[in-house]
Every structure is written in C-alpha cells, then in structure tokens.
Amino acid sequence: NAGVMQNPRHLVRRRGQEARLRCSPMKGHSHVYWYRQLPEEGLKFMVYLQKENIIDESGMPKERFSAEFPKEGPSILRIQQVVRGDSAAYFCASSHSKGQLNTEAFFGQGTRLTVV
Amino acid sequence: AQKITQTQPGMFVQEKEAVTLDCTYDTSDQSYGLFWYKQPSSGEMIFLIYQGSYDEQNATEGRYSLNFQKARKSANLVISASQLGDSAMYFCAMREGIGGSQGNLIFGKGTKLSVKP
C-alpha cells in the first residue's frame, strides 16, 4: 500500500519560471493538504482540497500560487513566475476523511524547490 | 500570538537516557488534537503520537509518551531510552476543532534533538 507520493523530490527553477509540484494521495484518500516549510521553520498550511474542490486556501499567497485536485490524477501545486523566496520544501498530506481531530495526516516526502 | 510554541531550538541527550521536548499551545477551542512528528535529515515527516483534548490518559506509543497538562496547555513529548536514530527535528502540531479548522495542522518551529553516543 503505497504512501503519499510526491514528485519531483527536488526541483530547480530559474526566477520567472513555473514550478509544478505533484502529489498522489494514499489509496482511498480524497482529502489533500499542502504545506510549505521554509528553512529552520515548521510547516505552514497552504491549502486544503478534496476531489475537484478547493475547501480552504487561507494559507495560499494571493498571487502566483494555485492548486487543484482533479477527479483523475494527482493534486498539483503550481507556482508561476517563481522568485527566490519561494525556495522551500513543499509537503503534501492526505487523509481519508475531513480532518477529524484524531485523523492522522500521512505526509509525502516533500518536494524541495530551489529557485536560482 | 503563536498557536504552538516550542521553546527549545536544540537539545542534546546521552544515548539510552530519556529526554523531554517541550510544547505549549494556545487555543480557545474545547476540542482539539495534538500531534508530534519527527523529521529526520532525509526530510520526511513521520507521525509519532497523538493526544486528544478529551483523552483522560496520556498517550503512549512504544518509547514515546506525551505528558499532557491541559490546564497548563502543554503537551511535552518524552522519549525514553534514546537511540542514535532519534536524532532529528521534532515538531509539535495542533488541529483545532470547532474553532474553524478544516483539518489542517498548525505546527511549531521544531526542536532539533541530537543523541550523543
């Protein structure tokens, strides 16, 4: 039973390019959360999605960032016109239901984005 | 105000000894959940232990236990019989209940634990 799969593990982009980060949740999970981890920091919530719906994007920057979770295929976090400050580790987590208090969120291994 | 506070940026412990990692939290919800995650140098986030706000007993999972003091709003992680493989970053996190969370976790800044041989 594969866990949460994120790819790529490492991504290097030049300033101004687009970054696409993919997340395939665990089998049977329909809830996906994206988090960003800046160096020496904890994870910060960005967006919560269910299939074909954005439920909560309160942690997403208003510009350049978007996320989707289509009916088929992985969830995508897209960053347009990347800047150096976007360099971070981006984690995806999935759960089988809306985050009830004790629902464990299973994390992927993260994508480390470096903007040069 | 920070929701999750981890006051120890770094900790050292001798192998085979116990260590306590501190975590205090701030919430006005009556229902909430507290989590601890381990992040080794390889980067993945590994779930360790969970404590619900209504749980009367402290959670335990193998060598991990959670010292939950609700009145003080603290949820310290205790690792017994430390091993070299315990060297990692440790994050405390909270999921709020009715207070508006859609299930996302709020993380502290972490504590870097180093186990000395």
Short mmCIF file of C-alpha atoms in Angstrom, two decimals:
data_model
loop_
_atom_site.label_atom_id
_atom_site.label_comp_id
_atom_site.label_asym_id
_atom_site.label_seq_id
_atom_site.Cartn_x
_atom_site.Cartn_y
_atom_site.Cartn_z
CA ASN A 1 0.00 0.00 0.00
CA ALA A 2 1.90 2.99 -1.31
CA GLY A 3 2.04 6.06 0.85
CA VAL A 4 1.65 9.64 -0.25
CA MET A 5 3.79 10.13 -3.33
CA GLN A 6 5.25 13.48 -4.22
CA ASN A 7 7.29 14.29 -7.26
CA PRO A 8 9.70 15.53 -8.06
CA ARG A 9 11.72 15.21 -4.87
CA HIS A 10 13.95 18.07 -5.92
CA LEU A 11 13.13 20.84 -8.36
CA VAL A 12 15.36 23.67 -9.53
CA ARG A 13 13.83 26.60 -11.34
CA ARG A 14 15.19 29.91 -12.55
CA ARG A 15 13.48 33.08 -11.42
CA GLY A 16 10.42 33.72 -13.53
CA GLN A 17 9.80 30.09 -14.48
CA GLU A 18 6.87 27.98 -13.39
CA ALA A 19 7.06 25.19 -10.84
CA ARG A 20 4.62 22.27 -10.78
CA LEU A 21 4.57 20.01 -7.78
CA ARG A 22 2.57 16.78 -7.81
CA CYS A 23 1.01 14.81 -5.02
CA SER A 24 -0.72 11.45 -5.26
CA PRO A 25 -2.58 10.74 -2.01
CA MET A 26 -2.73 7.37 -0.37
CA LYS A 27 -5.15 4.93 -1.93
CA GLY A 28 -8.65 5.66 -0.72
CA HIS A 29 -7.82 9.16 0.47
CA SER A 30 -9.77 12.02 -1.03
CA HIS A 31 -8.52 14.86 1.14
CA VAL A 32 -5.24 16.60 0.37
CA TYR A 33 -3.40 19.30 2.26
CA TRP A 34 -0.38 21.28 1.06
CA TYR A 35 2.15 22.75 3.46
CA ARG A 36 5.28 24.84 2.97
CA GLN A 37 8.37 24.59 5.12
CA LEU A 38 10.87 27.42 4.97
CA PRO A 39 14.41 26.72 6.22
CA GLU A 40 14.61 26.40 10.01
CA GLU A 41 10.82 26.68 10.29
CA GLY A 42 7.87 24.42 10.91
CA LEU A 43 5.32 23.58 8.28
CA LYS A 44 2.76 26.22 7.34
CA PHE A 45 -0.63 25.27 5.96
CA MET A 46 -1.34 26.46 2.45
CA VAL A 47 -4.43 24.81 1.00
CA TYR A 48 -6.92 22.00 1.59
CA LEU A 49 -8.56 20.24 -1.32
CA GLN A 50 -11.00 17.48 -1.97
CA LYS A 51 -11.57 15.99 -5.38
CA GLU A 52 -12.38 18.85 -7.77
CA ASN A 53 -12.89 21.33 -4.91
CA ILE A 54 -10.75 23.80 -3.03
CA ILE A 55 -12.07 23.77 0.51
CA ASP A 56 -9.71 26.15 2.27
CA GLU A 57 -6.98 28.22 0.66
CA SER A 58 -6.48 30.64 3.50
CA GLY A 59 -2.76 29.87 3.66
CA MET A 60 -2.06 30.38 -0.02
CA PRO A 61 -0.36 33.55 -1.23
CA LYS A 62 -2.88 35.54 -3.25
CA GLU A 63 -0.76 35.75 -6.35
CA ARG A 64 1.21 33.25 -8.41
CA PHE A 65 0.12 30.20 -6.40
CA SER A 66 -2.69 27.86 -7.36
CA ALA A 67 -3.71 24.32 -6.53
CA GLU A 68 -6.01 21.73 -7.99
CA PHE A 69 -7.10 18.19 -7.29
CA PRO A 70 -8.84 16.86 -10.38
CA LYS A 71 -11.22 13.94 -10.49
CA GLU A 72 -8.49 11.84 -12.03
CA GLY A 73 -4.81 12.20 -11.33
CA PRO A 74 -2.68 13.81 -8.69
CA SER A 75 -3.09 17.08 -6.89
CA ILE A 76 -0.98 19.84 -8.40
CA LEU A 77 0.52 22.85 -6.67
CA ARG A 78 1.52 25.40 -9.25
CA ILE A 79 3.77 28.38 -8.68
CA GLN A 80 4.04 30.84 -11.51
CA GLN A 81 6.93 33.25 -12.04
CA VAL A 82 8.91 31.84 -9.15
CA VAL A 83 11.08 34.09 -7.01
CA ARG A 84 13.94 33.23 -4.66
CA GLY A 85 11.63 33.49 -1.66
CA ASP A 86 9.63 30.53 -2.98
CA SER A 87 12.59 28.26 -2.24
CA ALA A 88 11.30 25.86 0.37
CA ALA A 89 10.17 22.31 0.98
CA TYR A 90 6.58 21.69 -0.02
CA PHE A 91 4.77 18.85 1.67
CA CYS A 92 1.55 17.18 0.76
CA ALA A 93 -0.54 15.26 3.28
CA SER A 94 -3.62 13.15 2.72
CA SER A 95 -6.36 11.73 4.88
CA HIS A 96 -9.36 9.52 4.26
CA SER A 97 -11.87 11.94 5.68
CA LYS A 98 -12.23 15.52 6.66
CA GLY A 99 -9.72 16.09 9.38
CA GLN A 100 -11.47 14.80 12.39
CA LEU A 101 -9.45 15.62 15.43
CA ASN A 102 -7.62 12.33 15.64
CA THR A 103 -7.31 11.69 11.93
CA GLU A 104 -3.71 11.09 11.14
CA ALA A 105 -2.45 13.04 8.18
CA PHE A 106 0.01 10.99 6.18
CA PHE A 107 2.77 13.08 4.67
CA GLY A 108 4.70 12.66 1.48
CA GLN A 109 8.44 13.03 1.39
CA GLY A 110 8.20 16.58 0.14
CA THR A 111 9.45 18.47 -2.88
CA ARG A 112 12.42 20.69 -2.31
CA LEU A 113 12.16 23.68 -4.59
CA THR A 114 15.23 25.77 -5.22
CA VAL A 115 14.92 28.98 -7.20
CA VAL A 116 18.17 30.22 -8.69
CA ALA B 1 0.34 35.09 19.15
CA GLN B 2 1.79 31.76 18.23
CA LYS B 3 -0.53 28.83 18.45
CA ILE B 4 2.24 26.30 19.04
CA THR B 5 5.41 27.19 20.91
CA GLN B 6 8.46 25.02 21.11
CA THR B 7 10.98 26.86 23.24
CA GLN B 8 13.96 24.57 22.71
CA PRO B 9 15.62 25.14 19.35
CA GLY B 10 18.10 22.38 20.12
CA MET B 11 18.53 19.64 22.67
CA PHE B 12 21.25 17.13 23.45
CA VAL B 13 20.72 13.80 25.18
CA GLN B 14 23.01 10.93 26.00
CA GLU B 15 22.20 7.64 24.35
CA LYS B 16 19.91 5.43 26.48
CA GLU B 17 18.71 8.36 28.57
CA ALA B 18 15.25 9.92 28.49
CA VAL B 19 14.55 13.36 27.07
CA THR B 20 11.58 15.72 27.21
CA LEU B 21 10.75 18.06 24.36
CA ASP B 22 8.53 20.95 25.34
CA CYS B 23 5.41 22.14 23.58
CA THR B 24 2.82 24.66 24.67
CA TYR B 25 -0.24 25.58 22.69
CA ASP B 26 -2.86 28.27 22.54
CA THR B 27 -6.45 27.67 21.57
CA SER B 28 -9.89 28.73 22.68
CA ASP B 29 -11.45 25.52 21.37
CA GLN B 30 -12.57 22.86 23.81
CA SER B 31 -11.93 20.14 21.26
CA TYR B 32 -8.53 19.84 19.70
CA GLY B 33 -5.88 17.30 18.90
CA LEU B 34 -2.16 17.43 19.49
CA PHE B 35 0.40 15.63 17.37
CA TRP B 36 4.12 15.07 17.36
CA TYR B 37 6.08 14.46 14.18
CA LYS B 38 9.70 13.51 13.63
CA GLN B 39 11.63 14.86 10.68
CA PRO B 40 14.99 13.15 10.12
CA SER B 41 17.67 14.67 7.93
CA SER B 42 16.18 12.86 4.94
CA GLY B 43 13.24 15.23 5.22
CA GLU B 44 10.13 13.12 5.53
CA MET B 45 7.54 13.79 8.24
CA ILE B 46 6.93 10.79 10.47
CA PHE B 47 3.89 10.70 12.75
CA LEU B 48 4.80 9.71 16.30
CA ILE B 49 1.92 10.20 18.69
CA TYR B 50 -1.49 11.80 19.13
CA GLN B 51 -3.34 13.22 22.15
CA GLY B 52 -6.95 14.36 22.10
CA SER B 53 -8.10 17.16 24.35
CA TYR B 54 -10.68 14.92 25.96
CA ASP B 55 -8.38 11.98 26.47
CA GLU B 56 -8.00 11.38 30.16
CA GLN B 57 -4.86 9.34 29.92
CA ASN B 58 -1.54 10.43 28.48
CA ALA B 59 -0.87 8.87 25.11
CA THR B 60 1.93 6.36 24.75
CA GLU B 61 3.44 4.72 21.67
CA GLY B 62 6.39 2.49 22.38
CA ARG B 63 9.25 4.68 23.60
CA TYR B 64 7.20 7.85 23.05
CA SER B 65 4.82 9.26 25.59
CA LEU B 66 3.02 12.54 25.78
CA ASN B 67 2.92 14.45 29.05
CA PHE B 68 -0.40 16.24 28.60
CA GLN B 69 -1.18 19.00 31.08
CA LYS B 70 -4.39 20.55 29.89
CA ALA B 71 -4.60 23.35 32.45
CA ARG B 72 -1.11 24.48 31.50
CA LYS B 73 -1.78 23.91 27.80
CA SER B 74 1.33 21.85 27.45
CA ALA B 75 1.92 18.64 25.54
CA ASN B 76 5.50 17.62 26.06
CA LEU B 77 6.98 14.65 24.26
CA VAL B 78 9.01 12.22 26.31
CA ILE B 79 11.37 9.84 24.54
CA SER B 80 12.69 7.09 26.75
CA ALA B 81 15.92 5.17 26.21
CA SER B 82 17.18 7.48 23.45
CA GLN B 83 18.79 5.92 20.43
CA LEU B 84 21.17 7.42 17.90
CA GLY B 85 18.43 7.14 15.30
CA ASP B 86 16.29 9.52 17.34
CA SER B 87 18.49 12.42 16.22
CA ALA B 88 16.11 14.57 14.16
CA MET B 89 13.85 17.60 14.20
CA TYR B 90 10.70 17.15 16.25
CA PHE B 91 7.56 19.15 15.57
CA CYS B 92 4.56 19.63 17.78
CA ALA B 93 1.32 20.33 15.94
CA MET B 94 -2.31 21.03 16.76
CA ARG B 95 -5.57 20.51 14.98
CA GLU B 96 -8.35 22.68 16.28
CA GLY B 97 -11.93 21.52 16.45
CA ILE B 98 -14.92 23.74 16.19
CA GLY B 99 -12.72 26.81 16.02
CA GLY B 100 -12.67 26.81 12.27
CA SER B 101 -10.06 24.37 11.20
CA GLN B 102 -10.83 22.31 8.14
CA GLY B 103 -8.50 19.72 9.47
CA ASN B 104 -5.20 21.38 8.77
CA LEU B 105 -2.40 21.15 11.29
CA ILE B 106 -0.69 24.11 12.94
CA PHE B 107 2.99 23.44 13.56
CA GLY B 108 5.57 24.76 15.97
CA LYS B 109 9.05 25.72 14.82
CA GLY B 110 10.55 22.48 15.99
CA THR B 111 13.28 21.20 18.28
CA LYS B 112 16.45 19.67 16.92
CA LEU B 113 17.39 16.66 19.03
CA SER B 114 20.90 15.30 18.94
CA VAL B 115 21.64 11.99 20.63
CA LYS B 116 25.23 11.57 21.77
CA PRO B 117 26.85 8.13 21.85
#
